mmCIF file of C-alpha atoms (C1' of nucleotides) in Angstrom:
data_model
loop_
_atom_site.group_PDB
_atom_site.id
_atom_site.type_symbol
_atom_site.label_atom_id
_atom_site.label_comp_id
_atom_site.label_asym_id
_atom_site.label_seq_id
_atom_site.Cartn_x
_atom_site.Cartn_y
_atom_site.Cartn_z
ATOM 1 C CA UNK I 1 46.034 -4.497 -30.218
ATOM 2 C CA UNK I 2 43.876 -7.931 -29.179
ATOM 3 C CA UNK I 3 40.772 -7.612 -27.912
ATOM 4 C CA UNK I 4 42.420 -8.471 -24.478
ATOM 5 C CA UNK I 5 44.613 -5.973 -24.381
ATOM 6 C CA UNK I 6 42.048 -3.686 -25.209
ATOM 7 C CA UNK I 7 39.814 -4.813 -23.006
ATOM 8 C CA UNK I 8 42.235 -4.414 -20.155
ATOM 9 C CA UNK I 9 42.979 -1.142 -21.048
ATOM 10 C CA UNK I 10 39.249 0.103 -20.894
ATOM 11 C CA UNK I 11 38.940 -1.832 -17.844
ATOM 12 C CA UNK I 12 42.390 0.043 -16.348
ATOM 13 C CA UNK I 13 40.286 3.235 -17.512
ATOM 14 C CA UNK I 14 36.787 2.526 -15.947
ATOM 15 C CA UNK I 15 38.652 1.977 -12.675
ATOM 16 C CA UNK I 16 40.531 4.770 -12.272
ATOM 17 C CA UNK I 17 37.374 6.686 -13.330
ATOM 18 C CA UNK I 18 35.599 4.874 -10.635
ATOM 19 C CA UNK I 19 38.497 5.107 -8.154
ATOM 20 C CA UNK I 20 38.624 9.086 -9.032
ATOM 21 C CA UNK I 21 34.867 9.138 -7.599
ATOM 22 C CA UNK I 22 36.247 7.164 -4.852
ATOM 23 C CA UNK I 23 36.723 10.125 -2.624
ATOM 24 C CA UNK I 24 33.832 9.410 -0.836
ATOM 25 C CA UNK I 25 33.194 7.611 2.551
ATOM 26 C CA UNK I 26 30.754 5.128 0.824
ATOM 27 C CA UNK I 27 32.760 2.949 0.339
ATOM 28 C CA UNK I 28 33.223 1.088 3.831
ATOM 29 C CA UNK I 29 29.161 1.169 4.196
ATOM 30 C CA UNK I 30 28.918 -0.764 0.966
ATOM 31 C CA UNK I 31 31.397 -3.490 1.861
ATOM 32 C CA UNK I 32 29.822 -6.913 1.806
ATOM 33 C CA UNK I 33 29.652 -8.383 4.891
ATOM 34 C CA UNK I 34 29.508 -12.024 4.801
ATOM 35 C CA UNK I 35 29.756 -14.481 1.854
ATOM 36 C CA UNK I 36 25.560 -15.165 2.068
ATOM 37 C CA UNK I 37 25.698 -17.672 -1.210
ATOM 38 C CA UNK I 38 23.229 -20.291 -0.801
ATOM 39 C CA UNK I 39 23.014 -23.710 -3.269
ATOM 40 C CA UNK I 40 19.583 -22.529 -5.356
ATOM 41 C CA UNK I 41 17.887 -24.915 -6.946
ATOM 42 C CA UNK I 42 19.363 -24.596 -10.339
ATOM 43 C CA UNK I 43 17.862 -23.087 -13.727
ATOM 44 C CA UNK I 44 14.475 -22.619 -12.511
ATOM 45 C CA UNK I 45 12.903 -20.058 -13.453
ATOM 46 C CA UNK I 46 9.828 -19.069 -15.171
ATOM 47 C CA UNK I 47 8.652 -22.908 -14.994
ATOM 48 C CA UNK I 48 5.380 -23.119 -17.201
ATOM 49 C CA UNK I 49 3.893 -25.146 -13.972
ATOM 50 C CA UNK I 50 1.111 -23.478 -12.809
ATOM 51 C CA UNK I 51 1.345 -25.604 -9.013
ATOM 52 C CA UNK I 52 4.711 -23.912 -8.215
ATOM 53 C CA UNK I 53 2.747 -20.991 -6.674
ATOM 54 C CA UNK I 54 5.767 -20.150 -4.621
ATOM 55 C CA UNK I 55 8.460 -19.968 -7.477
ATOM 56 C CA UNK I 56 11.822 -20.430 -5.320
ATOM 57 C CA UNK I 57 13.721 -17.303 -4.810
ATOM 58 C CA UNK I 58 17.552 -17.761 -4.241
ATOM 59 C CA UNK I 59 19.013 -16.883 -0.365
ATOM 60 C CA UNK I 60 17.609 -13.814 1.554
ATOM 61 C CA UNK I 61 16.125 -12.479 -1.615
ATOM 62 C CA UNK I 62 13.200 -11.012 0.323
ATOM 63 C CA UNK I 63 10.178 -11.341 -1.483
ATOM 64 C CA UNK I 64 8.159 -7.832 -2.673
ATOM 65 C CA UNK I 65 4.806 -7.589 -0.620
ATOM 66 C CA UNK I 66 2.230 -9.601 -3.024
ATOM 67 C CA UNK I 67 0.225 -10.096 -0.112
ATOM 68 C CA UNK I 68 -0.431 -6.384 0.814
ATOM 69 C CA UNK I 69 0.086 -6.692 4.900
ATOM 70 C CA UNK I 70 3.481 -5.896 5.006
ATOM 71 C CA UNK I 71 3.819 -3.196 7.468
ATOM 72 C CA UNK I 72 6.268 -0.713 7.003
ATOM 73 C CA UNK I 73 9.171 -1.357 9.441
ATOM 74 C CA UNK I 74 10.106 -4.557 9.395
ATOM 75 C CA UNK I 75 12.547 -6.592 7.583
ATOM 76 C CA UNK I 76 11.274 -9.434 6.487
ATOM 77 C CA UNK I 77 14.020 -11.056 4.983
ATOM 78 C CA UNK I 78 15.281 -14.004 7.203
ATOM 79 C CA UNK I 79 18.953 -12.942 7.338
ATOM 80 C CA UNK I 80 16.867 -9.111 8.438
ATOM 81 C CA UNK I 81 14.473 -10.624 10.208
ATOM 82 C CA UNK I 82 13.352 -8.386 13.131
ATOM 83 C CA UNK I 83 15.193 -5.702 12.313
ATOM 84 C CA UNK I 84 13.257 -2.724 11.702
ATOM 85 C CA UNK I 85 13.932 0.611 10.141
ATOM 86 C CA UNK I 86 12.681 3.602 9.734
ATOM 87 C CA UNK I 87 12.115 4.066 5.955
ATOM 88 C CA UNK I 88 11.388 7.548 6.348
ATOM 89 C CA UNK I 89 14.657 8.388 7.365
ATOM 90 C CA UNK I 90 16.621 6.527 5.051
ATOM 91 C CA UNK I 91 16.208 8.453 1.710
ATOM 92 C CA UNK I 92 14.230 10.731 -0.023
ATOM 93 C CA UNK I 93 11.780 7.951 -1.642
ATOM 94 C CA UNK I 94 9.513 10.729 -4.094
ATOM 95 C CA UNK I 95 6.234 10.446 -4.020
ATOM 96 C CA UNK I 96 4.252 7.494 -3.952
ATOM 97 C CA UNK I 97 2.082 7.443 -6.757
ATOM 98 C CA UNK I 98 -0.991 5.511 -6.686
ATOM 99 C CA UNK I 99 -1.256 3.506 -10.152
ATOM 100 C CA UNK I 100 -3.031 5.856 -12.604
ATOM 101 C CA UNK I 101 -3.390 3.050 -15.392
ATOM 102 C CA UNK I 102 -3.215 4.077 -19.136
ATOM 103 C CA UNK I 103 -2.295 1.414 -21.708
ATOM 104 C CA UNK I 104 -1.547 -1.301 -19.257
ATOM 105 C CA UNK I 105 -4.925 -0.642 -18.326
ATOM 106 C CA UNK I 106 -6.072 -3.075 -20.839
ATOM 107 C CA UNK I 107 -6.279 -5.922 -18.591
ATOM 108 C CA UNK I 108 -6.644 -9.708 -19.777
ATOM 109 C CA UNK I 109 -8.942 -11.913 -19.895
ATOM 110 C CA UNK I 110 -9.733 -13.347 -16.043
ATOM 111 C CA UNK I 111 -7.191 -10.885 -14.688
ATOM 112 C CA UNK I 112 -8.829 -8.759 -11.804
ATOM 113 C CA UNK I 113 -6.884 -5.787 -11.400
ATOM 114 C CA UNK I 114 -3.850 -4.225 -12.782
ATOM 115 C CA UNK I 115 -0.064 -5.986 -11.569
ATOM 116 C CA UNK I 116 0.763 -2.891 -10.065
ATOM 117 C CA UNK I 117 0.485 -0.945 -7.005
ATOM 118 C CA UNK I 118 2.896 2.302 -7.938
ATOM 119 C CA UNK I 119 4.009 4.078 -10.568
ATOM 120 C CA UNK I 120 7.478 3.327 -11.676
ATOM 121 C CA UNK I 121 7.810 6.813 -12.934
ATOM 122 C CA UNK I 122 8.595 8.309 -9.465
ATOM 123 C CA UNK I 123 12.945 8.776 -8.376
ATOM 124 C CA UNK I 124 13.722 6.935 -5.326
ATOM 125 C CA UNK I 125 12.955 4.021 -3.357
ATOM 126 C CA UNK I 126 9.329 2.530 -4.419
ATOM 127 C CA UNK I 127 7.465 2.012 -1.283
ATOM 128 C CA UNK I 128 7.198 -1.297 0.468
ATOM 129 C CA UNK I 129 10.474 -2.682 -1.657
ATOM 130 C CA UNK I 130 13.245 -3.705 0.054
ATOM 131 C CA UNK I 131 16.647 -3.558 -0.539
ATOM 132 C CA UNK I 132 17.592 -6.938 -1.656
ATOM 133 C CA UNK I 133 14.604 -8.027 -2.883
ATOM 134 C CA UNK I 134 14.510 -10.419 -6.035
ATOM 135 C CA UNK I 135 12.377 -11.342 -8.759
ATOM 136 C CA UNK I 136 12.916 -14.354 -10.952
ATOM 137 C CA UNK I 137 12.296 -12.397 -14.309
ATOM 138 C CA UNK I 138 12.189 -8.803 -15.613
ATOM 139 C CA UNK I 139 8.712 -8.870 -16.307
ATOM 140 C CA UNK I 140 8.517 -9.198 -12.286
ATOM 141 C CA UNK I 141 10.816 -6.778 -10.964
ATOM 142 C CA UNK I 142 8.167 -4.321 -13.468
ATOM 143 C CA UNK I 143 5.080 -5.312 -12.294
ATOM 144 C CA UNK I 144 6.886 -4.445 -8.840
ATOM 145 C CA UNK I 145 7.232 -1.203 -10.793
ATOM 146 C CA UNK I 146 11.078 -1.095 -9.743
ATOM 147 C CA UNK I 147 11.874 -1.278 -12.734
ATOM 148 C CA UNK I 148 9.018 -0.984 -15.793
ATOM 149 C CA UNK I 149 10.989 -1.818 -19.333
ATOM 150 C CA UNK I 150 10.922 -5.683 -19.599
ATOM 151 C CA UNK I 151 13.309 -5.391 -21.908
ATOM 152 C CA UNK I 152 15.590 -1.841 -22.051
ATOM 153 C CA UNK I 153 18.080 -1.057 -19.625
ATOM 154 C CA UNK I 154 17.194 1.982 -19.265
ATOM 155 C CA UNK I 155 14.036 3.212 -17.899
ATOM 156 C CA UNK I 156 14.365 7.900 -18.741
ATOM 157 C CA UNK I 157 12.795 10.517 -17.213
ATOM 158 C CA UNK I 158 12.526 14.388 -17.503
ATOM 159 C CA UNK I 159 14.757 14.558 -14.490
ATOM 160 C CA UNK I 160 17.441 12.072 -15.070
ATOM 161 C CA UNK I 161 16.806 7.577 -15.284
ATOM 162 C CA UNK I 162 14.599 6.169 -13.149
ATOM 163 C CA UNK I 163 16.092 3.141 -12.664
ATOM 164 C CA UNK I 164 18.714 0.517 -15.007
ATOM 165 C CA UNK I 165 19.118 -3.127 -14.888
ATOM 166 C CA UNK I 166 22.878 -4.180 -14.968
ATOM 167 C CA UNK I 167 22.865 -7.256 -17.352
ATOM 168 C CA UNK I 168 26.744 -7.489 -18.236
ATOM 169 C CA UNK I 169 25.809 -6.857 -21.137
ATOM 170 C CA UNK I 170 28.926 -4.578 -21.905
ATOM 171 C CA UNK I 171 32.759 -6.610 -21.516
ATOM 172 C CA UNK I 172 34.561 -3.734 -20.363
ATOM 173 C CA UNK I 173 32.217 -2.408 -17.708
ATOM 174 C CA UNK I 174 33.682 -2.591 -13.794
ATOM 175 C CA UNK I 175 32.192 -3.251 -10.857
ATOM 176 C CA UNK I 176 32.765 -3.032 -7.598
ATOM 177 C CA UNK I 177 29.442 -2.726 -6.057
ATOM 178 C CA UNK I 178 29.750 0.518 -3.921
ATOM 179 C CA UNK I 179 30.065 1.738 -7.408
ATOM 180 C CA UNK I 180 30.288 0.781 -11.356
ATOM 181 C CA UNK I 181 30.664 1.993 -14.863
ATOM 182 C CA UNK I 182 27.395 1.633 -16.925
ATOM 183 C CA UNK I 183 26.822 1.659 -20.863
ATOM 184 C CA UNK I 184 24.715 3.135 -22.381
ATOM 185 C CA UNK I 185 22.353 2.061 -25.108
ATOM 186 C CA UNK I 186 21.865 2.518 -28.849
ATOM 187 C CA UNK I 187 23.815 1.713 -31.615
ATOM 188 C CA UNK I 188 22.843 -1.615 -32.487
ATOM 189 C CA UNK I 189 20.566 -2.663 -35.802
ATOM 190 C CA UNK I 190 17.980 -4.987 -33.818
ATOM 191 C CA UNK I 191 16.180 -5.223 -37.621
ATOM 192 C CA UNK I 192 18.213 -7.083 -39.792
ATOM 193 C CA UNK I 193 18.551 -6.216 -43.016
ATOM 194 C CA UNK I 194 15.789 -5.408 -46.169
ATOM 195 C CA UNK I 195 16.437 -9.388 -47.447
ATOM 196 C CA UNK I 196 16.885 -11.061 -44.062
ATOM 197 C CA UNK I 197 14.541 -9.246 -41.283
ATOM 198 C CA UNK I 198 15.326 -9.954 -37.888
ATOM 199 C CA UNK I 199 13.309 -8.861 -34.697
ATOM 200 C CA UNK I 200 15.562 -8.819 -32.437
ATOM 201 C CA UNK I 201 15.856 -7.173 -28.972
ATOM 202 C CA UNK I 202 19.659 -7.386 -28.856
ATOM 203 C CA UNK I 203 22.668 -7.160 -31.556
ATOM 204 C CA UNK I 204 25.793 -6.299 -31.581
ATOM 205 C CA UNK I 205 26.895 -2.884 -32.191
ATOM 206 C CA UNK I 206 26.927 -1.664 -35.136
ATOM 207 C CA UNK I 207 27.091 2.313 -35.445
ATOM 208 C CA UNK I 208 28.083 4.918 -32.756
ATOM 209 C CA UNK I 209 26.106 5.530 -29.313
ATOM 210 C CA UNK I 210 25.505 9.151 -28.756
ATOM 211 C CA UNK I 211 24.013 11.158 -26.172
ATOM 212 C CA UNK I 212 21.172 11.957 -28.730
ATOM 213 C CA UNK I 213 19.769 8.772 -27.573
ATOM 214 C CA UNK I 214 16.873 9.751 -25.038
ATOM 215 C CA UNK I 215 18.248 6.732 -22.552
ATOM 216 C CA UNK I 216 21.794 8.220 -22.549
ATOM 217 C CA UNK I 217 20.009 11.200 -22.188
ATOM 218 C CA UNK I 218 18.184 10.903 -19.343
ATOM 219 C CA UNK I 219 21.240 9.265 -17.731
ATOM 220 C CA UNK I 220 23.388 12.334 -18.571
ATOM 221 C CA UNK I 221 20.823 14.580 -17.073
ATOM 222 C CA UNK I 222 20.957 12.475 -14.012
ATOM 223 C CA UNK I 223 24.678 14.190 -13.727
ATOM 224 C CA UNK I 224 23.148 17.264 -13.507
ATOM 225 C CA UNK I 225 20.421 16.916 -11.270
ATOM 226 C CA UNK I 226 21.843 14.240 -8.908
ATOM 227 C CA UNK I 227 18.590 12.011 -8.332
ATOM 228 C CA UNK I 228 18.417 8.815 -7.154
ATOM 229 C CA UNK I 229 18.499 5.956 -9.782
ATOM 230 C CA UNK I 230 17.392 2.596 -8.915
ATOM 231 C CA UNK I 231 19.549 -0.159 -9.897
ATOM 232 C CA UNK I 232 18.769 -4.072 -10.269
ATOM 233 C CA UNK I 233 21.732 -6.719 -11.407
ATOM 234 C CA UNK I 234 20.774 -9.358 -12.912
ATOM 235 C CA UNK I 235 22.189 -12.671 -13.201
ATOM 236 C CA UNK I 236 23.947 -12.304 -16.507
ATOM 237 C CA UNK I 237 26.424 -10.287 -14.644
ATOM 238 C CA UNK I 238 27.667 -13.182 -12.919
ATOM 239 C CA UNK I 239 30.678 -13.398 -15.589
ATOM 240 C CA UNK I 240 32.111 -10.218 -14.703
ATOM 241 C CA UNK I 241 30.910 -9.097 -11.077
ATOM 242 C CA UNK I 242 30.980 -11.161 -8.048
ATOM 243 C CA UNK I 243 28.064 -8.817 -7.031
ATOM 244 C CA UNK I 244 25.098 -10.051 -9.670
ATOM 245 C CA UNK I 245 22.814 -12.241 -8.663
ATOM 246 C CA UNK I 246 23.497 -15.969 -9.387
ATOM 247 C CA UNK I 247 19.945 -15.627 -10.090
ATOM 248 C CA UNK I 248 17.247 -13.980 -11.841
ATOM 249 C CA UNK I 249 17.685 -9.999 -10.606
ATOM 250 C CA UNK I 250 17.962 -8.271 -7.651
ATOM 251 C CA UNK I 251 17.504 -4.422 -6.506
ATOM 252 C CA UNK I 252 20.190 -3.475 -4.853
ATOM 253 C CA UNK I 253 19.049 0.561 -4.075
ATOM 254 C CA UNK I 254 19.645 3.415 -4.828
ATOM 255 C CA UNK I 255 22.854 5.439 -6.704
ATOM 256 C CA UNK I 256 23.862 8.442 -8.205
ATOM 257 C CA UNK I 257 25.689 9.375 -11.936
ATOM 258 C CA UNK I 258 28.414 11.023 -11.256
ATOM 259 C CA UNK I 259 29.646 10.854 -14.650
ATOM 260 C CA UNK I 260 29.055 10.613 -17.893
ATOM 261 C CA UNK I 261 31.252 10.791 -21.199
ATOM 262 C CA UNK I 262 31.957 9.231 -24.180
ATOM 263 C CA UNK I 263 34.915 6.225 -25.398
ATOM 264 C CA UNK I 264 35.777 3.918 -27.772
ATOM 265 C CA UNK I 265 33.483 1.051 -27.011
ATOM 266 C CA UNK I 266 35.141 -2.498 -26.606
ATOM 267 C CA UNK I 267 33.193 -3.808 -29.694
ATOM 268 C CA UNK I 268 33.818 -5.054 -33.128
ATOM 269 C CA UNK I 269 34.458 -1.791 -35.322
ATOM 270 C CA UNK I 270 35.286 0.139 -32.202
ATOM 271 C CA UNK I 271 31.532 2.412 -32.124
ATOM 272 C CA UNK I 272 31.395 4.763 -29.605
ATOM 273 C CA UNK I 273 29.583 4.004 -26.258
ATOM 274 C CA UNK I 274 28.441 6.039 -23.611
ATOM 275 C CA UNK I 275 29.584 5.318 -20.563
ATOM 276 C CA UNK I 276 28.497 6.170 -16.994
ATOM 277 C CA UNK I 277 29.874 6.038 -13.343
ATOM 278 C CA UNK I 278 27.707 5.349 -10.571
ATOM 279 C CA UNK I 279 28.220 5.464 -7.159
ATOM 280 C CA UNK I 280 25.798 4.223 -4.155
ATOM 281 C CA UNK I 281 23.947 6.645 -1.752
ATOM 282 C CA UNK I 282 24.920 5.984 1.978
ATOM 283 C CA UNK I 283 23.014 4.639 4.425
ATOM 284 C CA UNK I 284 21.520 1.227 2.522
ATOM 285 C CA UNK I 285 22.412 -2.545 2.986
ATOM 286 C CA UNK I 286 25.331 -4.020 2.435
ATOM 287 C CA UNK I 287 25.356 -5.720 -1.749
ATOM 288 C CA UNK I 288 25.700 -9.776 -0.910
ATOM 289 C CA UNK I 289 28.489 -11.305 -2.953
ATOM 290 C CA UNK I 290 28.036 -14.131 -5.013
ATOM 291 C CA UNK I 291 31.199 -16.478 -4.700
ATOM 292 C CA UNK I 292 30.411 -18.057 -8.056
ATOM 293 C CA UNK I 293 30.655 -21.388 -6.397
ATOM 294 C CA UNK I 294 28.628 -23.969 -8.148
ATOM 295 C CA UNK I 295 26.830 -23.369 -11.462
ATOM 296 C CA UNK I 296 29.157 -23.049 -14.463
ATOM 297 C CA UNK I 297 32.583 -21.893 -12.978
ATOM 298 C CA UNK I 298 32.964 -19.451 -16.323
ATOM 299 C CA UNK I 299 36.099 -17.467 -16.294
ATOM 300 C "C1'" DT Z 1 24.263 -23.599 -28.182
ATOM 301 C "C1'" DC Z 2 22.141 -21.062 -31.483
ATOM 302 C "C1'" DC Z 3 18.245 -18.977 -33.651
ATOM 303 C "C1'" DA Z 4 13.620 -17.233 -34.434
ATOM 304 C "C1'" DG Z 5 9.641 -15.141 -32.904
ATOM 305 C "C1'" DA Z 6 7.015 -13.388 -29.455
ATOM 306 C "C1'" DG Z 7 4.820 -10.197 -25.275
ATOM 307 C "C1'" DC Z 8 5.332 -5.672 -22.919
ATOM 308 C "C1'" DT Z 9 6.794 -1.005 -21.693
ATOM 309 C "C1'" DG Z 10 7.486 3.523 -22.736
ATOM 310 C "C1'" DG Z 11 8.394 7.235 -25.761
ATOM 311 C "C1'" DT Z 12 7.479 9.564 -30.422
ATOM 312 C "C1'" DA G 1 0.620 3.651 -35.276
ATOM 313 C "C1'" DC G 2 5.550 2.846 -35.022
ATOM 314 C "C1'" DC G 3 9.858 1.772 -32.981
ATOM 315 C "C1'" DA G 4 13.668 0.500 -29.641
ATOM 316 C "C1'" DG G 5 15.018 -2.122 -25.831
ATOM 317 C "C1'" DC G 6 21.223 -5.588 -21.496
ATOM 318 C "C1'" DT G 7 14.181 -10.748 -22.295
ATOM 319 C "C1'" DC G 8 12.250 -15.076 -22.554
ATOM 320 C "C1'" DT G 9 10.843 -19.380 -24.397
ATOM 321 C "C1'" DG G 10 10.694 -23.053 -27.420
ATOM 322 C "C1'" DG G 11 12.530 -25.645 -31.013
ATOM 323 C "C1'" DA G 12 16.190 -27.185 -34.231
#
DNA sequence: TCCAGAGCTGGT
DNA sequence: ACCAGCTCTGGA
């Protein structure tokens, strides 16, 4: 079978796993509402410019609170502006925890005080971050402790994941933004070998993904106990979901795993891959849709 | 476009 | 101390 044919077929799968979750009135909450894509000034991000203080974020991204006097209620988004809503009510956010510093305690040279105000090890909503809002790079949406690996996908916990960052990093993964199938991580040699030593963050796969692994761990216990997992998309998933960011990465809430199991992954040598449905919790904005206008029509 | 090498988090 | 991880940047 081609690797298109296979890929359709895990694709078919996913979605009739997903569709199978579908029972759920979600999914008219979670429809996009308007087309919101806005021209952003193209591949700028991380610019080594000191002077661009205010680093441009794409659309409505609303920005996280750097400035402290956010107040609690309201939106501050310009496509939200003046709307206000009571937080409290919306979900169960855990419990804010004050930043109890250990390694990242080590501050550097001329920096003042640590990057973040909560811990990123708390389920739920972290306070003071909206819906929506975006950061150009993963080392921001961490110090906005939404999501602390720079790196991993996966950020585990005793009770289930934290949070994940959807990269499209995975070519048979669906998603239709009320809901989407996840893999897991593992299985990939990010050394190299003895004679030609890589250090790598990413490789292909190149041996089986298991449940063993203490990310696909903490997502399968996530099954169990049903808490909230934040998720961010990043831009990478523009090739496959109309719902990543054009841009740099987004949080778009908070969902649940409804299931987890294990398939032939779409890779060369067929490993195994763990694979996860989520579905979104009611009651949060609407995902915006990227129309994939401008920037390199892929596909 | 590819490749190498790096910083950082978070767990063991 | 060591290692894994859906990153990021710079240079060929």
């Amino acid at each position: 079978m081609s690797y298109a044919e296979e890929r359709e077929q895990n694709i078919a799968r996913n979605r009739a796993i997903l569709a199978d979750l579908g029972i759920n009135p979600l999914r008219p909450k979670c429809e996009p509402r308007e087309n919101l894509r806005k021209k952003v000034a193209a591949k700028k991000r991380k610019s080594p410019l000191p002077e661009s203080d205010e680093l441009e974020p794409p659309k409505k991204a609303s920005r996280i609170a750097d400035d402290s006097n956010e107040q609690g209620g309201t939106r501050r988004s310009s496509r939200l502006a003046g709307k206000t809503v009571d937080y409290k009510q919306e979900q169960d956010r855990g419990v804010p925890e004050p930043m109890t510093f250990k390694r990242s305690q080590k501050l550097k040279v001329g920096q003042v005080k640590s990057k973040r105000t909560y811990d990123p090890h708390m389920y739920g909503h972290i306070p003071d971050v909206e819906v929506g809002t975006w950061w150009a790079t993963r080392e921001d949406c961490s110090n906005a402790s939404v999501h602390g690996p720079w790196v991993s996908g996966i950020a585990p916990g005793p009770n289930g994941a934290y949070s994940i960052a959807l990269s499209g990093g995975y070519d048979d993964d669906v998603d239709d933004g009320y809901a989407f199938t996840f893999t897991g991580s593992g299985g990939r040699d990010l050394k190299g070998t003895k004679t030609a030593p890589k250090n790598l963050r990413t490789a292909p796969q190149s041996s089986d993904q298991s449940f063993e692994d203490r990310n696909n761990a903490a997502l399968q216990r996530s099954v169990d106990t049903q808490k909230p997992v934040r998720v961010i998309r990043g831009f990478k998933g523009k090739a496959r979901s109309k719902y990543a960011p054009s841009e740099g990465y987004r949080y778009d809430g908070l969902y649940l795993v409804k299931k987890a199991w294990i398939e032939k992954g779409l890779n060369k040598g067929s490993f195994l891959v763990c694979k996860f449905a989520f579905v979104r919790m009611p009651e949060q904005e609407a995902i915006p849709v990227n129309d994939g206008g401008d920037d390199e029509s892929d596909e």
